[in-house]
Amino acid sequence: MKVARPSASRSTTPYRPPAPPKAPAAKPRTAANNNSTGSHAWLTHHFYVFFSSLGQFARAPLQNIMAAAVIGVALALPAGFYLLLENVQNISRNWGGTLQISLFLQADATPEAIQTLSDQLSQRADIQSVQVILPEQALQEYRNLSGFSDALTALNQNPLPAVLVIQPKQTTEGHAPPQSLLDDLAQLPAVDIAQHDMRWLQRLSAMLEIAKRGVLVLAGLLALTVLLVVGNTIRLSIENRREEIEINKLFGATDGFIRRPFLYSGFWYGLLGAIIAWLLVYLAFALLEHPVQQLTALYYSEFTLMRFDWRSSLLLLAAGIFLGLAGAWLAVGRHLRDINPR
């Protein structure tokens, strides 16, 4: 029996399994993706350095608090003096709110003549009001304010004259009465002395302006002190971490990367120093408040000490942070150039 042989035309190729499906091509990274990743890493490092610098601050609390206390005292001195001058100027504004002329009358002026003169002056167009202070009232007020009641009782007669307190009509707020009105009132027959009550306040304002300029000079000198304190503290920190900085430079770390922890350290020094300064000024004015109230009560005044408001507090904090960052930036920029990897 013959077996049929396969024809030569039939192919005998081996079986090949189907190829697996191709994976989708990876999308090319765009510049936007690179920027997003870089920004995320930059922010992450900032957050890390922000809290790690606070941890470094807490590892040596005594040394760091002492440095911050020096900064606080340097900030508290000009801030306290300036706030004190603002209180004195506020007192002068309260006393100078009514620009007055005091007419000291002749000692032999009778009550009838005093009242007649007061009525005549009240009818003038350039005078708003007239207040009569009789000699007995003036003596009683002086006795209450001076504390020399026993000595005044021993006097045989009242040495104080009658006074007319003139309130001129104001054409411009805050301006003194015209000199012509003062000269006109001084020529009245019953008037012994005509005195403008704003003159001593004007002298006080001039002295306060000089004192403010002095406080600004003091603030500049103490700001320089803060820069030196922060710079010296950061310099010591750089020297303590010199090997770490050299290793970072060997691995290609940029100056900005290395500078960042020290800048945040300067931030914490400035912030804590400003908080200490605020507390020192607050405690100082709290100690002064009761004696000031006793003094102002003797002058029938309800003046209260003006303290830091939220704007002044934020300004003090901002000044401390700025000086801390500036001192750290100057110190790091100066000393990083001297550190090179071996």
mmCIF file of N, CA and C in Angstrom, residues 120-195:
data_model
loop_
_atom_site.group_PDB
_atom_site.id
_atom_site.type_symbol
_atom_site.label_atom_id
_atom_site.label_comp_id
_atom_site.label_asym_id
_atom_site.label_seq_id
_atom_site.Cartn_x
_atom_site.Cartn_y
_atom_site.Cartn_z
ATOM 1 N N GLN A 120 -17.851 143.296 77.591
ATOM 2 C CA GLN A 120 -17.397 144.031 76.409
ATOM 3 C C GLN A 120 -16.575 143.137 75.474
ATOM 4 N N LEU A 121 -15.709 142.351 76.062
ATOM 5 C CA LEU A 121 -14.883 141.475 75.227
ATOM 6 C C LEU A 121 -15.702 140.374 74.566
ATOM 7 N N SER A 122 -16.756 139.907 75.232
ATOM 8 C CA SER A 122 -17.586 138.837 74.662
ATOM 9 C C SER A 122 -18.309 139.290 73.405
ATOM 10 N N GLN A 123 -18.501 140.606 73.244
ATOM 11 C CA GLN A 123 -19.217 141.127 72.085
ATOM 12 C C GLN A 123 -18.317 141.332 70.868
ATOM 13 N N ARG A 124 -17.034 141.128 71.034
ATOM 14 C CA ARG A 124 -16.123 141.296 69.902
ATOM 15 C C ARG A 124 -16.280 140.145 68.912
ATOM 16 N N ALA A 125 -16.098 140.454 67.637
ATOM 17 C CA ALA A 125 -16.289 139.444 66.592
ATOM 18 C C ALA A 125 -15.154 138.431 66.551
ATOM 19 N N ASP A 126 -13.972 138.810 67.036
ATOM 20 C CA ASP A 126 -12.824 137.905 66.973
ATOM 21 C C ASP A 126 -12.612 137.111 68.252
ATOM 22 N N ILE A 127 -13.565 137.184 69.178
ATOM 23 C CA ILE A 127 -13.471 136.449 70.444
ATOM 24 C C ILE A 127 -14.674 135.530 70.554
ATOM 25 N N GLN A 128 -14.406 134.274 70.837
ATOM 26 C CA GLN A 128 -15.477 133.284 70.941
ATOM 27 C C GLN A 128 -16.096 133.249 72.329
ATOM 28 N N SER A 129 -15.275 133.261 73.371
ATOM 29 C CA SER A 129 -15.801 133.202 74.736
ATOM 30 C C SER A 129 -14.805 133.841 75.688
ATOM 31 N N VAL A 130 -15.322 134.232 76.855
ATOM 32 C CA VAL A 130 -14.508 134.833 77.908
ATOM 33 C C VAL A 130 -14.855 134.146 79.223
ATOM 34 N N GLN A 131 -13.853 133.671 79.927
ATOM 35 C CA GLN A 131 -14.038 133.039 81.235
ATOM 36 C C GLN A 131 -13.399 133.917 82.305
ATOM 37 N N VAL A 132 -14.164 134.198 83.341
ATOM 38 C CA VAL A 132 -13.696 135.046 84.430
ATOM 39 C C VAL A 132 -13.225 134.161 85.583
ATOM 40 N N ILE A 133 -12.003 134.402 86.031
ATOM 41 C CA ILE A 133 -11.461 133.711 87.207
ATOM 42 C C ILE A 133 -11.141 134.778 88.245
ATOM 43 N N LEU A 134 -11.953 134.840 89.287
ATOM 44 C CA LEU A 134 -11.758 135.828 90.340
ATOM 45 C C LEU A 134 -10.555 135.454 91.199
ATOM 46 N N PRO A 135 -9.995 136.419 91.943
ATOM 47 C CA PRO A 135 -8.814 136.115 92.769
ATOM 48 C C PRO A 135 -9.046 134.981 93.758
ATOM 49 N N GLU A 136 -10.260 134.906 94.342
ATOM 50 C CA GLU A 136 -10.538 133.832 95.290
ATOM 51 C C GLU A 136 -10.525 132.470 94.594
ATOM 52 N N GLN A 137 -11.091 132.416 93.390
ATOM 53 C CA GLN A 137 -11.076 131.155 92.641
ATOM 54 C C GLN A 137 -9.648 130.763 92.233
ATOM 55 N N ALA A 138 -8.862 131.748 91.825
ATOM 56 C CA ALA A 138 -7.476 131.460 91.443
ATOM 57 C C ALA A 138 -6.668 130.954 92.628
ATOM 58 N N LEU A 139 -6.903 131.556 93.816
ATOM 59 C CA LEU A 139 -6.172 131.113 95.003
ATOM 60 C C LEU A 139 -6.565 129.695 95.395
ATOM 61 N N GLN A 140 -7.850 129.381 95.304
ATOM 62 C CA GLN A 140 -8.303 128.038 95.654
ATOM 63 C C GLN A 140 -7.750 126.993 94.680
ATOM 64 N N GLU A 141 -7.718 127.332 93.405
ATOM 65 C CA GLU A 141 -7.162 126.398 92.416
ATOM 66 C C GLU A 141 -5.668 126.201 92.631
ATOM 67 N N TYR A 142 -4.970 127.284 92.944
ATOM 68 C CA TYR A 142 -3.532 127.161 93.200
ATOM 69 C C TYR A 142 -3.276 126.343 94.457
ATOM 70 N N ARG A 143 -4.132 126.494 95.465
ATOM 71 C CA ARG A 143 -3.984 125.713 96.696
ATOM 72 C C ARG A 143 -4.172 124.222 96.411
ATOM 73 N N ASN A 144 -5.114 123.889 95.558
ATOM 74 C CA ASN A 144 -5.371 122.480 95.248
ATOM 75 C C ASN A 144 -4.245 121.857 94.418
ATOM 76 N N LEU A 145 -3.664 122.648 93.524
ATOM 77 C CA LEU A 145 -2.654 122.104 92.625
ATOM 78 C C LEU A 145 -1.257 122.113 93.211
ATOM 79 N N SER A 146 -0.943 123.121 94.014
ATOM 80 C CA SER A 146 0.435 123.269 94.480
ATOM 81 C C SER A 146 0.744 122.441 95.713
ATOM 82 N N GLY A 147 -0.243 122.229 96.583
ATOM 83 C CA GLY A 147 0.020 121.528 97.831
ATOM 84 C C GLY A 147 0.582 122.417 98.929
ATOM 85 N N PHE A 148 0.618 123.733 98.709
ATOM 86 C CA PHE A 148 1.118 124.676 99.721
ATOM 87 C C PHE A 148 -0.045 125.348 100.449
ATOM 88 N N SER A 149 -1.034 124.582 100.815
ATOM 89 C CA SER A 149 -2.216 125.173 101.458
ATOM 90 C C SER A 149 -1.878 125.816 102.796
ATOM 91 N N ASP A 150 -0.982 125.209 103.589
ATOM 92 C CA ASP A 150 -0.622 125.783 104.890
ATOM 93 C C ASP A 150 0.099 127.111 104.721
ATOM 94 N N ALA A 151 1.010 127.182 103.765
ATOM 95 C CA ALA A 151 1.737 128.432 103.538
ATOM 96 C C ALA A 151 0.815 129.518 103.013
ATOM 97 N N LEU A 152 -0.139 129.161 102.157
ATOM 98 C CA LEU A 152 -1.061 130.159 101.623
ATOM 99 C C LEU A 152 -2.018 130.666 102.688
ATOM 100 N N THR A 153 -2.346 129.827 103.659
ATOM 101 C CA THR A 153 -3.241 130.252 104.740
ATOM 102 C C THR A 153 -2.585 131.326 105.594
ATOM 103 N N ALA A 154 -1.257 131.290 105.683
ATOM 104 C CA ALA A 154 -0.543 132.269 106.508
ATOM 105 C C ALA A 154 -0.476 133.644 105.868
ATOM 106 N N LEU A 155 -0.853 133.780 104.600
ATOM 107 C CA LEU A 155 -0.803 135.080 103.935
ATOM 108 C C LEU A 155 -1.915 135.982 104.445
ATOM 109 N N ASN A 156 -1.590 137.274 104.597
ATOM 110 C CA ASN A 156 -2.591 138.233 105.072
ATOM 111 C C ASN A 156 -3.580 138.605 103.983
ATOM 112 N N GLN A 157 -3.144 138.617 102.743
ATOM 113 C CA GLN A 157 -4.031 138.972 101.645
ATOM 114 C C GLN A 157 -3.736 138.089 100.438
ATOM 115 N N ASN A 158 -4.690 138.052 99.547
ATOM 116 C CA ASN A 158 -4.567 137.226 98.346
ATOM 117 C C ASN A 158 -3.644 137.923 97.346
ATOM 118 N N PRO A 159 -2.509 137.298 96.973
ATOM 119 C CA PRO A 159 -1.595 137.962 96.030
ATOM 120 C C PRO A 159 -1.958 137.759 94.565
ATOM 121 N N LEU A 160 -2.947 136.923 94.297
ATOM 122 C CA LEU A 160 -3.263 136.582 92.911
ATOM 123 C C LEU A 160 -4.273 137.568 92.331
ATOM 124 N N PRO A 161 -4.083 137.997 91.085
ATOM 125 C CA PRO A 161 -5.045 138.913 90.459
ATOM 126 C C PRO A 161 -6.192 138.151 89.800
ATOM 127 N N ALA A 162 -7.177 138.877 89.369
ATOM 128 C CA ALA A 162 -8.241 138.287 88.560
ATOM 129 C C ALA A 162 -7.718 138.028 87.147
ATOM 130 N N VAL A 163 -8.262 136.995 86.529
ATOM 131 C CA VAL A 163 -7.793 136.587 85.200
ATOM 132 C C VAL A 163 -8.995 136.422 84.284
ATOM 133 N N LEU A 164 -8.847 136.914 83.060
ATOM 134 C CA LEU A 164 -9.823 136.665 82.010
ATOM 135 C C LEU A 164 -9.182 135.722 80.988
ATOM 136 N N VAL A 165 -9.794 134.572 80.803
ATOM 137 C CA VAL A 165 -9.295 133.587 79.836
ATOM 138 C C VAL A 165 -10.082 133.771 78.545
ATOM 139 N N ILE A 166 -9.386 134.233 77.507
ATOM 140 C CA ILE A 166 -10.010 134.564 76.228
ATOM 141 C C ILE A 166 -9.842 133.394 75.272
ATOM 142 N N GLN A 167 -10.966 132.963 74.701
ATOM 143 C CA GLN A 167 -10.933 131.937 73.650
ATOM 144 C C GLN A 167 -11.183 132.617 72.306
ATOM 145 N N PRO A 168 -10.124 132.837 71.499
ATOM 146 C CA PRO A 168 -10.335 133.509 70.204
ATOM 147 C C PRO A 168 -11.064 132.590 69.224
ATOM 148 N N LYS A 169 -11.685 133.220 68.237
ATOM 149 C CA LYS A 169 -12.275 132.450 67.151
ATOM 150 C C LYS A 169 -11.170 132.005 66.206
ATOM 151 N N GLN A 170 -11.205 130.719 65.855
ATOM 152 C CA GLN A 170 -10.141 130.133 65.045
ATOM 153 C C GLN A 170 -10.541 130.181 63.578
ATOM 154 N N THR A 171 -9.634 130.722 62.783
ATOM 155 C CA THR A 171 -9.835 130.689 61.333
ATOM 156 C C THR A 171 -9.228 129.442 60.708
ATOM 157 N N THR A 172 -8.129 128.967 61.277
ATOM 158 C CA THR A 172 -7.458 127.744 60.813
ATOM 159 C C THR A 172 -7.142 126.904 62.020
ATOM 160 N N GLU A 173 -7.572 125.661 62.013
ATOM 161 C CA GLU A 173 -7.379 124.792 63.169
ATOM 162 C C GLU A 173 -5.899 124.572 63.440
ATOM 163 N N GLY A 174 -5.529 124.728 64.727
ATOM 164 C CA GLY A 174 -4.164 124.481 65.140
ATOM 165 C C GLY A 174 -3.271 125.699 65.055
ATOM 166 N N HIS A 175 -3.775 126.854 64.516
ATOM 167 C CA HIS A 175 -2.949 128.045 64.423
ATOM 168 C C HIS A 175 -3.186 128.934 65.638
ATOM 169 N N ALA A 176 -2.155 129.632 66.026
ATOM 170 C CA ALA A 176 -2.236 130.508 67.182
ATOM 171 C C ALA A 176 -3.063 131.743 66.843
ATOM 172 N N PRO A 177 -3.643 132.414 67.869
ATOM 173 C CA PRO A 177 -4.374 133.651 67.627
ATOM 174 C C PRO A 177 -3.454 134.695 67.000
ATOM 175 N N PRO A 178 -3.997 135.621 66.227
ATOM 176 C CA PRO A 178 -3.149 136.641 65.604
ATOM 177 C C PRO A 178 -2.505 137.539 66.646
ATOM 178 N N GLN A 179 -1.302 138.013 66.322
ATOM 179 C CA GLN A 179 -0.563 138.863 67.249
ATOM 180 C C GLN A 179 -1.279 140.190 67.460
ATOM 181 N N SER A 180 -2.035 140.640 66.452
ATOM 182 C CA SER A 180 -2.750 141.912 66.589
ATOM 183 C C SER A 180 -3.783 141.853 67.702
ATOM 184 N N LEU A 181 -4.464 140.709 67.856
ATOM 185 C CA LEU A 181 -5.439 140.568 68.935
ATOM 186 C C LEU A 181 -4.751 140.613 70.288
ATOM 187 N N LEU A 182 -3.618 139.943 70.406
ATOM 188 C CA LEU A 182 -2.880 139.953 71.665
ATOM 189 C C LEU A 182 -2.404 141.363 72.009
ATOM 190 N N ASP A 183 -1.904 142.106 71.020
ATOM 191 C CA ASP A 183 -1.446 143.476 71.275
ATOM 192 C C ASP A 183 -2.610 144.387 71.635
ATOM 193 N N ASP A 184 -3.750 144.185 70.992
ATOM 194 C CA ASP A 184 -4.924 145.013 71.277
ATOM 195 C C ASP A 184 -5.419 144.798 72.697
ATOM 196 N N LEU A 185 -5.456 143.536 73.132
ATOM 197 C CA LEU A 185 -5.920 143.250 74.491
ATOM 198 C C LEU A 185 -4.922 143.732 75.536
ATOM 199 N N ALA A 186 -3.643 143.711 75.212
ATOM 200 C CA ALA A 186 -2.633 144.160 76.179
ATOM 201 C C ALA A 186 -2.718 145.655 76.445
ATOM 202 N N GLN A 187 -3.327 146.434 75.533
ATOM 203 C CA GLN A 187 -3.413 147.881 75.702
ATOM 204 C C GLN A 187 -4.634 148.323 76.493
ATOM 205 N N LEU A 188 -5.477 147.392 76.911
ATOM 206 C CA LEU A 188 -6.647 147.765 77.710
ATOM 207 C C LEU A 188 -6.201 148.311 79.058
ATOM 208 N N PRO A 189 -6.862 149.346 79.577
ATOM 209 C CA PRO A 189 -6.405 149.981 80.824
ATOM 210 C C PRO A 189 -6.406 149.042 82.023
ATOM 211 N N ALA A 190 -7.375 148.137 82.096
ATOM 212 C CA ALA A 190 -7.484 147.271 83.274
ATOM 213 C C ALA A 190 -6.557 146.062 83.209
ATOM 214 N N VAL A 191 -5.872 145.871 82.077
ATOM 215 C CA VAL A 191 -5.031 144.686 81.885
ATOM 216 C C VAL A 191 -3.604 145.002 82.311
ATOM 217 N N ASP A 192 -3.071 144.159 83.175
ATOM 218 C CA ASP A 192 -1.673 144.295 83.591
ATOM 219 C C ASP A 192 -0.741 143.520 82.658
ATOM 220 N N ILE A 193 -1.067 142.239 82.393
ATOM 221 C CA ILE A 193 -0.254 141.380 81.521
ATOM 222 C C ILE A 193 -1.198 140.602 80.604
ATOM 223 N N ALA A 194 -0.858 140.568 79.331
ATOM 224 C CA ALA A 194 -1.567 139.730 78.357
ATOM 225 C C ALA A 194 -0.609 138.645 77.896
ATOM 226 N N GLN A 195 -0.991 137.401 78.121
ATOM 227 C CA GLN A 195 -0.088 136.271 77.853
ATOM 228 C C GLN A 195 -0.774 135.280 76.930
#
